[in-house]
Tab-separated table of C-alpha atoms in Angstrom:
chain	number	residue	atom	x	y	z
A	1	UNK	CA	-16.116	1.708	23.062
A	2	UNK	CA	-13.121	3.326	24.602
A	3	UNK	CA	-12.172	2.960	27.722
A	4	UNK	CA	-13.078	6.440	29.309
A	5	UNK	CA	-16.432	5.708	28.185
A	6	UNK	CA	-16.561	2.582	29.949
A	7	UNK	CA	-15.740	3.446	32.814
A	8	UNK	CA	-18.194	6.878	32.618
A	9	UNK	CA	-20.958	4.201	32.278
A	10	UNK	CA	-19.731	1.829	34.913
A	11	UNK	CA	-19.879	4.956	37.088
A	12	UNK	CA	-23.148	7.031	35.979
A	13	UNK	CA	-24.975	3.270	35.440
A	14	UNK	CA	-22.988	0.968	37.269
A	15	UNK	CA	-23.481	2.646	41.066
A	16	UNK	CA	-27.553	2.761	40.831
A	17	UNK	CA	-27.425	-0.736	39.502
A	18	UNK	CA	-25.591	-2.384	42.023
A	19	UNK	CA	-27.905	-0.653	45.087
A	20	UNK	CA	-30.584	-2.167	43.338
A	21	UNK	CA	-29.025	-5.522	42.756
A	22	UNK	CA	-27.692	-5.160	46.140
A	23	UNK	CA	-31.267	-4.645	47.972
A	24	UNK	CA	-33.162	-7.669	45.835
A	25	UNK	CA	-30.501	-9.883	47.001
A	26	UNK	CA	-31.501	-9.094	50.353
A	27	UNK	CA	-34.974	-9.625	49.432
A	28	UNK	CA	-34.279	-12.907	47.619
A	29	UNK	CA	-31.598	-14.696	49.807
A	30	UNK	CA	-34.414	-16.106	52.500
A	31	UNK	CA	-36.076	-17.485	49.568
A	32	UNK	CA	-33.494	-19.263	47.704
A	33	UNK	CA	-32.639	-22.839	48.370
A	34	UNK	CA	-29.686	-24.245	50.179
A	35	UNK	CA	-25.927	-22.328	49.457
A	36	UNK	CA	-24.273	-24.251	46.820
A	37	UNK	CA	-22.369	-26.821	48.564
A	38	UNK	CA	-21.588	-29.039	45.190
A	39	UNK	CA	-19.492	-27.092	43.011
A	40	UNK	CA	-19.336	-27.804	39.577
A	41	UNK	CA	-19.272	-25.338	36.816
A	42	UNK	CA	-17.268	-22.715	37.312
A	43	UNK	CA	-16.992	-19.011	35.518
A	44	UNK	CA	-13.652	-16.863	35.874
A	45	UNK	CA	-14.524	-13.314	34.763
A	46	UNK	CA	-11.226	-11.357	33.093
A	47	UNK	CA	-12.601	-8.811	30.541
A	48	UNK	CA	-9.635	-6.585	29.594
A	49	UNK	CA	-5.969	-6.214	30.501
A	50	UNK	CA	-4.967	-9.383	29.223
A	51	UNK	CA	-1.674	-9.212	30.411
A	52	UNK	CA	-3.181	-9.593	33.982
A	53	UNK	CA	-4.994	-12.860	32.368
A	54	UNK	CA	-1.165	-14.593	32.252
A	55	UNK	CA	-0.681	-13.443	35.872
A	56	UNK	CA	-3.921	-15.503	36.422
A	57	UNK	CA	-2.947	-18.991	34.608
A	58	UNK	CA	-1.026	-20.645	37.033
A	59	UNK	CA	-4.586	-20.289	39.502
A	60	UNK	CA	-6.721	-21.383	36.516
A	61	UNK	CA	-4.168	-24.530	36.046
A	62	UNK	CA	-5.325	-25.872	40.114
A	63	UNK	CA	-9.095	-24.607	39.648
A	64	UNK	CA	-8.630	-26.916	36.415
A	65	UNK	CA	-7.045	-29.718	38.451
A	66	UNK	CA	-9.425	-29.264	41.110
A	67	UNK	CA	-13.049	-29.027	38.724
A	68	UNK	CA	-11.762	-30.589	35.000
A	69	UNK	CA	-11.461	-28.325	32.247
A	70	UNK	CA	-14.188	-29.169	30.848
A	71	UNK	CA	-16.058	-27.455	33.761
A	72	UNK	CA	-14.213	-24.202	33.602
A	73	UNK	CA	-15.508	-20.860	31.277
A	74	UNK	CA	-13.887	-17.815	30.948
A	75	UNK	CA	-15.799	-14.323	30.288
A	76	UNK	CA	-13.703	-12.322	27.943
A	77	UNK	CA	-13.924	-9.019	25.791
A	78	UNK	CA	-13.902	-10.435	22.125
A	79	UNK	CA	-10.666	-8.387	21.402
A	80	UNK	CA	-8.966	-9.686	24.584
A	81	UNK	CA	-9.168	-13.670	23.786
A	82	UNK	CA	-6.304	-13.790	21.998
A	83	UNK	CA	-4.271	-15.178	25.013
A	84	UNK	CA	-6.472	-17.262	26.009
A	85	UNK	CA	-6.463	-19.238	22.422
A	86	UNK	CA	-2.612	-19.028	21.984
A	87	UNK	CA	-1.741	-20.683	26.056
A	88	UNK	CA	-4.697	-22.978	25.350
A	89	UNK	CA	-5.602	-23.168	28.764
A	90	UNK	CA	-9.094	-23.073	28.341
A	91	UNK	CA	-11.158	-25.199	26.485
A	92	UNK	CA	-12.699	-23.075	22.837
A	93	UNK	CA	-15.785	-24.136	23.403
A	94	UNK	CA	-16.029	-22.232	26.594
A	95	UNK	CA	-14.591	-18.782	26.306
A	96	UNK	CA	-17.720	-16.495	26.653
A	97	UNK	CA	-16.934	-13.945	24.445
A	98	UNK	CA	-18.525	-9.785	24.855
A	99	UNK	CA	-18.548	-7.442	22.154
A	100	UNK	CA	-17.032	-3.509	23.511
A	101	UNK	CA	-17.098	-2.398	19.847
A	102	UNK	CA	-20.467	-0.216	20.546
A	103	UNK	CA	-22.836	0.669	23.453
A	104	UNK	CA	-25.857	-1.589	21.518
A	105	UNK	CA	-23.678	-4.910	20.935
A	106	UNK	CA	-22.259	-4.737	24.259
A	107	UNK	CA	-26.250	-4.070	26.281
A	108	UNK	CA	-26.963	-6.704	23.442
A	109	UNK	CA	-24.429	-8.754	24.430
A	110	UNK	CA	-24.648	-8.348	28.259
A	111	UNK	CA	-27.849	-9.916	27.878
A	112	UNK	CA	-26.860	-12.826	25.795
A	113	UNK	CA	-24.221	-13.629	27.927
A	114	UNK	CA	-26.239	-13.842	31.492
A	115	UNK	CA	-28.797	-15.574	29.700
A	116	UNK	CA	-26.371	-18.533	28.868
A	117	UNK	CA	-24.691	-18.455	32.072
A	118	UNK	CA	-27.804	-19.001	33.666
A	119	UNK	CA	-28.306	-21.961	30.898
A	120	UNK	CA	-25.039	-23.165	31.827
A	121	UNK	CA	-26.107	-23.653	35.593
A	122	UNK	CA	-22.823	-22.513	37.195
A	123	UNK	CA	-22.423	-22.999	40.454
A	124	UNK	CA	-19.229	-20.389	41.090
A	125	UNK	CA	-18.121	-17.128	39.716
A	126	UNK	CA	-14.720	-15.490	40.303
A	127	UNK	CA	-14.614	-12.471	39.733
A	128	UNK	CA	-10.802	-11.258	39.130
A	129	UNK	CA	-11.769	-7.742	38.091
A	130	UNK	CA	-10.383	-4.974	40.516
A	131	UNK	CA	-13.801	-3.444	41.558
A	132	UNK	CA	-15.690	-2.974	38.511
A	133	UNK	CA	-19.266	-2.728	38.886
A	134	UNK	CA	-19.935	-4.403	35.463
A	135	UNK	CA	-18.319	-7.569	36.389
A	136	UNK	CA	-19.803	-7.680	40.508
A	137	UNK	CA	-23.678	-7.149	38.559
A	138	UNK	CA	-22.949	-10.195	35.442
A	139	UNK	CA	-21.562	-12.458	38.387
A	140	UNK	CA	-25.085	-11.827	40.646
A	141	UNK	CA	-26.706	-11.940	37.311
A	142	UNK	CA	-25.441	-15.410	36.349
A	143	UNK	CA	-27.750	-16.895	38.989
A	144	UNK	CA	-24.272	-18.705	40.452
A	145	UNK	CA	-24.878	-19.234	44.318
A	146	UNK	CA	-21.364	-18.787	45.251
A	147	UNK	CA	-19.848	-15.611	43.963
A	148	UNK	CA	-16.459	-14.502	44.659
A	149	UNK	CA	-14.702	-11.159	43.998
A	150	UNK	CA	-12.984	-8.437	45.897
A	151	UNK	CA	-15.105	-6.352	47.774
A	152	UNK	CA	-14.663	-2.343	49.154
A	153	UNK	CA	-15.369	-2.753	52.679
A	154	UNK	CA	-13.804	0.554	53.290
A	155	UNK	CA	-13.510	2.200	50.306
A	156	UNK	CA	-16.578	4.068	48.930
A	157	UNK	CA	-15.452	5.650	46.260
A	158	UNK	CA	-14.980	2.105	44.871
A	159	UNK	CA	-18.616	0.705	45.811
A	160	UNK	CA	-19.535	-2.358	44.077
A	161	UNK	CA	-22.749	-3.045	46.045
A	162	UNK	CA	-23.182	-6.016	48.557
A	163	UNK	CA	-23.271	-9.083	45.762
A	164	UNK	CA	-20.496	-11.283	46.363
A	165	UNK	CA	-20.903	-14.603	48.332
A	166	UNK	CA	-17.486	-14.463	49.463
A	167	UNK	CA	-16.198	-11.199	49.945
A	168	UNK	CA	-11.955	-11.076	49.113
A	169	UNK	CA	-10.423	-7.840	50.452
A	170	UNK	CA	-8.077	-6.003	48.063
A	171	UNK	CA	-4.450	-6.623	49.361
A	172	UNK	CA	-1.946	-4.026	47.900
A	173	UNK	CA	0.770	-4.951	48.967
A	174	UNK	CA	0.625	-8.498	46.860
A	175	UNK	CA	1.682	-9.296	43.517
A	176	UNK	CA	-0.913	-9.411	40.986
A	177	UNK	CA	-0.969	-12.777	40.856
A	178	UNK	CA	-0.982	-13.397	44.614
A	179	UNK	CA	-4.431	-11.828	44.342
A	180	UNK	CA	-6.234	-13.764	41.938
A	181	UNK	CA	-4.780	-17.347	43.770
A	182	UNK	CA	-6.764	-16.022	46.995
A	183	UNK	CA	-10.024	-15.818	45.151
A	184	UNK	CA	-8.987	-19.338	43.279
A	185	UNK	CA	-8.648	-20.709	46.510
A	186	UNK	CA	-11.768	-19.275	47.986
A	187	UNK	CA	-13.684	-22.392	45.622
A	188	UNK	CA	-14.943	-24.448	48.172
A	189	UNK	CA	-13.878	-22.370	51.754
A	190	UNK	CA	-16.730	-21.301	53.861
A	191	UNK	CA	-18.346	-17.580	53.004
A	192	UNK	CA	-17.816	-16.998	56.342
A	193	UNK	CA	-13.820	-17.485	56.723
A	194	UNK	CA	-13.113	-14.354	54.695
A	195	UNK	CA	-12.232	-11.396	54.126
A	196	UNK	CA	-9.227	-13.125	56.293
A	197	UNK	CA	-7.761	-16.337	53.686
A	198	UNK	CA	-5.010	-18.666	53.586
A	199	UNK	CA	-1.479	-16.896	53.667
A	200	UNK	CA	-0.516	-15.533	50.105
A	201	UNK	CA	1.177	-18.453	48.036
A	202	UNK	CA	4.446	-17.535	46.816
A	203	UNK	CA	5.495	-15.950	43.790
A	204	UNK	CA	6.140	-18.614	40.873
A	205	UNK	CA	7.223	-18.372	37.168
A	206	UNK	CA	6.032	-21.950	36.575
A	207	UNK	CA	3.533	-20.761	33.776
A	208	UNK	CA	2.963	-22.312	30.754
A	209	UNK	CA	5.480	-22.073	27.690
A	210	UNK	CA	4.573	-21.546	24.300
A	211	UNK	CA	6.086	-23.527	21.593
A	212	UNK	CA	5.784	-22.504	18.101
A	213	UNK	CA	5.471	-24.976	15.456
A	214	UNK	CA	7.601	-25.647	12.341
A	215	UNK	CA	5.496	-23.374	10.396
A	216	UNK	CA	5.092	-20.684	12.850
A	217	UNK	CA	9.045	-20.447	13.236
A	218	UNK	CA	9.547	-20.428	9.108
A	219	UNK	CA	6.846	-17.780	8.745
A	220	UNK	CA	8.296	-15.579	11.473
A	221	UNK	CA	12.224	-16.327	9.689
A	222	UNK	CA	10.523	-14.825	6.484
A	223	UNK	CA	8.584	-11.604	7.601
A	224	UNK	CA	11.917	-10.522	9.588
A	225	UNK	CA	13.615	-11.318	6.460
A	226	UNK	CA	11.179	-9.626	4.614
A	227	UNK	CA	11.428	-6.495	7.188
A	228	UNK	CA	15.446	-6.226	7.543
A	229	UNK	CA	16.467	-7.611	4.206
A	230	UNK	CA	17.910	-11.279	6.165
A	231	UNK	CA	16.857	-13.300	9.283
A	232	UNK	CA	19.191	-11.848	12.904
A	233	UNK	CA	21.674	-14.819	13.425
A	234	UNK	CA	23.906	-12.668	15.810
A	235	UNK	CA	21.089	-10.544	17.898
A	236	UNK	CA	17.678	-9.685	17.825
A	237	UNK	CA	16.417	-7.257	20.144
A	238	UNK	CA	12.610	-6.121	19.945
A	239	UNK	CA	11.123	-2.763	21.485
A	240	UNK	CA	7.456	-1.986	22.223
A	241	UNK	CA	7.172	1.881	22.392
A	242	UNK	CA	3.162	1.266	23.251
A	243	UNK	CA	2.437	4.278	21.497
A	244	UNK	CA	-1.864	3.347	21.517
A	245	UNK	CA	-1.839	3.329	25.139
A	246	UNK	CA	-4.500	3.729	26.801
A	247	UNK	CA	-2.874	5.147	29.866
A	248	UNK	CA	-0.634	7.465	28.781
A	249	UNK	CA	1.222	7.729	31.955
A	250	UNK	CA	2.886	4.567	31.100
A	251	UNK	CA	4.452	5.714	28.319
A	252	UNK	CA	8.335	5.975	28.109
A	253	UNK	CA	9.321	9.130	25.602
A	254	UNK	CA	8.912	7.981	21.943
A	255	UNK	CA	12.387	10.155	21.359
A	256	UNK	CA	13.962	8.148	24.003
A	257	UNK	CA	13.280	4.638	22.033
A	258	UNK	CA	15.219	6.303	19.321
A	259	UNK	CA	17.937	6.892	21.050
A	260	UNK	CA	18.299	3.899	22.961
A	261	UNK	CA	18.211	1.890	19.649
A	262	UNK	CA	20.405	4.345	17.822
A	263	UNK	CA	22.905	3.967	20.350
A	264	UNK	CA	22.336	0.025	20.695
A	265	UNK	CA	22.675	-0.520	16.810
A	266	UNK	CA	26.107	1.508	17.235
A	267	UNK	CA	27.351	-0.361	20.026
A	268	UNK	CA	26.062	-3.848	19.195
A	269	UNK	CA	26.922	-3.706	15.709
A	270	UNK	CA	26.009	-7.167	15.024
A	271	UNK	CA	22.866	-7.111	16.551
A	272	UNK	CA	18.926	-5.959	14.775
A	273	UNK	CA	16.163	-4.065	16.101
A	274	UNK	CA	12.588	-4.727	15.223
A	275	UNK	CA	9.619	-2.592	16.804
A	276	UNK	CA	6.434	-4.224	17.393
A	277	UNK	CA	3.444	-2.996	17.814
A	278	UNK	CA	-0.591	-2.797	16.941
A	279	UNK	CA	-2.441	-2.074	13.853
A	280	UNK	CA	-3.370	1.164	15.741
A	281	UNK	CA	0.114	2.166	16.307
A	282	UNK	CA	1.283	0.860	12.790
A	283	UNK	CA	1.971	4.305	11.422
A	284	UNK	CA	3.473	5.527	14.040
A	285	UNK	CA	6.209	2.734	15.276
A	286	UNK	CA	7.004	3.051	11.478
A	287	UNK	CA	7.726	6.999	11.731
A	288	UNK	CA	9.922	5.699	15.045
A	289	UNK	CA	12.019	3.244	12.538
A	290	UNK	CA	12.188	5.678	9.906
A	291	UNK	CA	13.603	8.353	12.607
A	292	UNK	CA	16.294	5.398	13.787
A	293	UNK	CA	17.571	5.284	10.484
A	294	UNK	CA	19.003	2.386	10.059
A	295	UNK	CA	18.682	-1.079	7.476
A	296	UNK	CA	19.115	-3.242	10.748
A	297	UNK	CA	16.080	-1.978	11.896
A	298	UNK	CA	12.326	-2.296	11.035
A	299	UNK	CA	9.001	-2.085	12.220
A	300	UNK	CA	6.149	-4.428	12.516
A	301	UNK	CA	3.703	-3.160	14.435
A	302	UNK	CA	0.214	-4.347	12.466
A	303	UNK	CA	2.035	-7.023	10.831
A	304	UNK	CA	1.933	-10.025	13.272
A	305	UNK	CA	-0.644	-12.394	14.482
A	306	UNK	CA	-0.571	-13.450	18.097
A	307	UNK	CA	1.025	-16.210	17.593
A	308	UNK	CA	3.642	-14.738	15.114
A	309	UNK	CA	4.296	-12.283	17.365
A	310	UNK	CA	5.316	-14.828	20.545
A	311	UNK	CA	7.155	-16.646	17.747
A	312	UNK	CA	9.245	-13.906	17.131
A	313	UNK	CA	9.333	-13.240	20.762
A	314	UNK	CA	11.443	-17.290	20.841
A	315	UNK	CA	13.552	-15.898	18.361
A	316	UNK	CA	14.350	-12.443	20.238
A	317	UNK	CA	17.307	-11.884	22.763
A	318	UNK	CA	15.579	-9.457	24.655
A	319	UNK	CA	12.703	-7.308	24.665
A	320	UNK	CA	12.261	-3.582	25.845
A	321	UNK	CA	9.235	-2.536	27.036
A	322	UNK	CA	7.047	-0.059	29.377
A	323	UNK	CA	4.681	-1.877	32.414
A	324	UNK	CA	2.155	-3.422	29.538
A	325	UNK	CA	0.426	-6.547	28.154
A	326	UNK	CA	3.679	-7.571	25.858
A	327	UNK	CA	5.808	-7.589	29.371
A	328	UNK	CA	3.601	-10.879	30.438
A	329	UNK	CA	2.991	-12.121	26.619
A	330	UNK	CA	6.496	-12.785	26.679
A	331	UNK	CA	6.463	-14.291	30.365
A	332	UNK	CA	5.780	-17.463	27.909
A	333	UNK	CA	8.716	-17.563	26.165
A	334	UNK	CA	12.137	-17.922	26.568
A	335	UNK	CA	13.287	-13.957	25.955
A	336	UNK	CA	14.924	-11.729	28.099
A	337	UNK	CA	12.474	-8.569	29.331
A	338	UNK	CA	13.466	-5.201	30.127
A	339	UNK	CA	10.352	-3.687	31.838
A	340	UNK	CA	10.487	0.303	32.983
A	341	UNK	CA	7.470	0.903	35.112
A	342	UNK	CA	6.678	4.205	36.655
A	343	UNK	CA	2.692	4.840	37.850
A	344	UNK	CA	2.419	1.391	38.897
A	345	UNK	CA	4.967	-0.843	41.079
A	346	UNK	CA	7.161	-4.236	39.954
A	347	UNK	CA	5.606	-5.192	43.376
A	348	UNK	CA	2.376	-5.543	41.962
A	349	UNK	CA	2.750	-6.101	38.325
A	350	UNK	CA	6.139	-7.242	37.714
A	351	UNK	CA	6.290	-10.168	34.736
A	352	UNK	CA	6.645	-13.903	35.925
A	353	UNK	CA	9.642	-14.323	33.773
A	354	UNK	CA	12.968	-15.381	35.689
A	355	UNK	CA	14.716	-13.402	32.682
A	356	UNK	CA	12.781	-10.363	33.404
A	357	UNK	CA	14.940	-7.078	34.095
A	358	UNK	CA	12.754	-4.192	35.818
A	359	UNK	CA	13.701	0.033	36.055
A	360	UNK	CA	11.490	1.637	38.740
A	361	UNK	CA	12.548	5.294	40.403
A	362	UNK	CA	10.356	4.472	43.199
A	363	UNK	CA	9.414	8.214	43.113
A	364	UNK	CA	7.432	9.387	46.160
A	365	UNK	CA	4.146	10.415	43.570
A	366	UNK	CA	4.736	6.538	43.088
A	367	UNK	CA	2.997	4.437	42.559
A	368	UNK	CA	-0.596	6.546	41.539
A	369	UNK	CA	-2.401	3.904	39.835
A	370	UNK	CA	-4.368	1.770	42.163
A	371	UNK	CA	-7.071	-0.748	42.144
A	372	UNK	CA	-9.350	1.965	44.339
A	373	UNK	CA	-8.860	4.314	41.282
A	374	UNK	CA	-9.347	2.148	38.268
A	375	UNK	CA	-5.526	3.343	36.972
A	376	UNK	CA	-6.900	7.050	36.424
A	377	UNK	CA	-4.182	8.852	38.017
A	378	UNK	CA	-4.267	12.689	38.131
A	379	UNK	CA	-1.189	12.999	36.765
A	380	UNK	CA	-0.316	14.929	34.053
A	381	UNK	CA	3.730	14.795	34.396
A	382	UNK	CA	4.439	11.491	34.082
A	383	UNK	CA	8.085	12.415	35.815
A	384	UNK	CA	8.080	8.508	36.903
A	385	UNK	CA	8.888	7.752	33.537
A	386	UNK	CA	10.415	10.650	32.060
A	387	UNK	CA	13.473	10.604	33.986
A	388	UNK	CA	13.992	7.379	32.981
A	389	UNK	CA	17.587	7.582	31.374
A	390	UNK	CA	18.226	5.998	28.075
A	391	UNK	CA	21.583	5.352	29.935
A	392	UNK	CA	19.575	2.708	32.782
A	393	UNK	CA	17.572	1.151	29.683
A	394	UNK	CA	20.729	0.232	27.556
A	395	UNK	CA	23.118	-1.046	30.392
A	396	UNK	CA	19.623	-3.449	31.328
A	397	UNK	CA	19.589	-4.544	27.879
A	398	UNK	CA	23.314	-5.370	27.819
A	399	UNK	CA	22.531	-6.986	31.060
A	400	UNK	CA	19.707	-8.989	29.544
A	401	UNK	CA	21.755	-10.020	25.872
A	402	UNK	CA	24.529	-11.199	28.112
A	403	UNK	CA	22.173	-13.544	29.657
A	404	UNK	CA	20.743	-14.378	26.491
A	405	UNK	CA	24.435	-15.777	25.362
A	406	UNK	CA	25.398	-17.067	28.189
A	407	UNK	CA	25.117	-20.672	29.607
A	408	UNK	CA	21.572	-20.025	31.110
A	409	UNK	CA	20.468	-18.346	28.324
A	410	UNK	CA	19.386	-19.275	24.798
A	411	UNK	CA	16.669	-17.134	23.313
A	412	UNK	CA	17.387	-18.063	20.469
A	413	UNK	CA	16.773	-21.743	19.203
């Protein structure tokens, strides 16, 4: 399903089912037995926006530590696992996978999925989704007597009914990842210490590193071969123009990447260019390569794995990119990042790489993507991003390859 219909059906569906949910709990709560005081299983929901699952790994590394990892699930959109199987944090055998391919498989699959989280017996839920209806109903659903998630205690537009144990308020003014280690931490703390927690825990980029393997690291040597006619020794530099995205907004000009890498391949005239991408945006990242113009440059969106792709990402010097999933992919690996953000803030969403290089204008319209409005922002000028220079990108990414070759650097094995 796209994502405008999911969100017309977590609106049109999601608001009657919650009241309902809402008033049965308060029905059924004199008539349960004792609040979970043992936990043992736990279930982390994350359905989409995997990049935001990366922000969440360091918290599901203590809630491991804390509970074993054999005791931990995950609840994941089939489509979105992929991280989850390439940091092999979590344990196969319990990432809970949903189908979004069509309404039936995913009502079918709804079903399916409380069923055997009920047949699990967990004891907690965390929710980490930012107020989606969906998620608050499958965690009541799951039959888990302690259930936490961020709640709207002032915010109607953003009701998610009344179904959450522990109620988290929404802090704005954290990182990302700040967020989801208050509702990690809220395991075990009494329902009725919040919505006030702990203090925030600082920002950290201790997250876990990928490391390719012999055969990943010859097979990504031979499709860049295979793309630019010889492996990069000198330079590699990779851009993500996100062309598929689903919120436009985010989107830095498509002309712009062309002359930022034009004017890159002039300067830098040992260095290589490859543009990654989807299968969706195959055709056109290729019509982006074709417009560059040049035999040290290539496309391969729709021609990487996962796993190829972070491999490549080892490989890279830096990487250019708008505020998106490959931003935190590469968070794992040793490249330099060039991030240019516009409707949403660094503040928030910035990657957890030390090597990562971020371009915000801080415009007053920004940022206009919120938890409170599910990132659909009005806006129809994306100015934020727009005025971006190609001049800011390039002296960032001659910022970021002189990191890469000097003494702290080495992206490149």
């Amino acid at each position: 399903m796209k994502m405008a219909t999911m969100r017309l059906l977590d609106l049109v569906l999601g608001i009657p089912i919650c009241v309902i949910l809402t008033w049965t709990r308060r029905l059924t709560d004199c008539l349960r037995r004792t609040p979970c005081t043992q936990i043992k299983r736990i279930a982390v929901i994350k359905l989409s926006e995997q990049g935001s699952t990366v922000l969440a790994l360091q918290g599901m590394n203590r809630l491991m530590a804390r509970f074993g990892r054999e005791n931990v699930y995950f609840v994941v959109f089939k489509q979105n696992r992929f991280i989850l199987d390439v940091t092999e944090i979590v344990s196969p055998e319990n990432i809970l996978t949903l189908s979004a391919t069509g309404l039936l498989p995913f009502l079918v699959g709804t079903i399916r999925l409380i069923l055997h989280l009920r047949r699990l017996r967990i004891d907690a839920v965390i929710n980490l989704e930012f107020f989606v209806r969906y998620a608050a109903a499958v965690s009541y659903l799951s039959g888990a007597l302690v259930r936490i998630g961020q709640h709207s205690f002032d915010h109607r537009r953003r009701y998610c009914g009344n179904l959450f144990t522990h109620r988290v308020r929404h802090r704005p003014d954290l990182h990302t990842s700040q967020m989801f280690d208050i509702l990690f931490d809220a395991v075990g703390a009494p329902a009725g210490d919040l919505p006030v927690a702990a203090a925030a825990r600082p920002v950290s980029d201790d997250l876990p590193r990928f490391h390719p393997l012999a055969g990943d690291l010859e097979a990504a040597k031979a499709l860049l071969g295979l793309s630019l006619g010889c492996v990069p020794t000198a330079g590699l530099i990779l851009m993500n123009p996100n062309s598929n995205d689903v919120l436009p907004q985010r989107q830095w000009p498509a002309e712009n990447f062309v002359v930022l890498a034009q004017r890159l391949l002039v300067e830098l005239p040992d260095i290589h260019i490859a543009l990654t991408g989807t299968d969706k945006e195959q055709q056109v990242t290729e019509e982006l390569a074709h417009r560059i113009g040049s035999g040290r440059c290539c496309s391969l969106a729709g021609l990487t794995t996962m796993r190829q792709l972070l491999t490549i990402y080892t490989l890279a010097d830096a990487l250019v990119t708008s505020d998106s999933g490959p931003a935190h992919f590469a968070a794992l690996t040793p490249v330099n990042i060039v991030v240019i953000f516009g409707p949403e803030t660094p503040k928030r969403f910035c990657s957890l790489s030390r090597r990562c290089h971020t371009i915000w204008l801080a415009m007053p319209c920004s940022p206009c993507f919120s938890a409170y409005n599910n990132c659909s922002s009005s806006c129809r000028d994306n100015l934020c991003m727009t005025r971006v220079s190609v001049e800011q990108v390039f002296d960032a990414v001659r910022l970021a390859c002189a990191h890469a070759s000097g003494p702290s650097g080495g992206a490149n094995p």
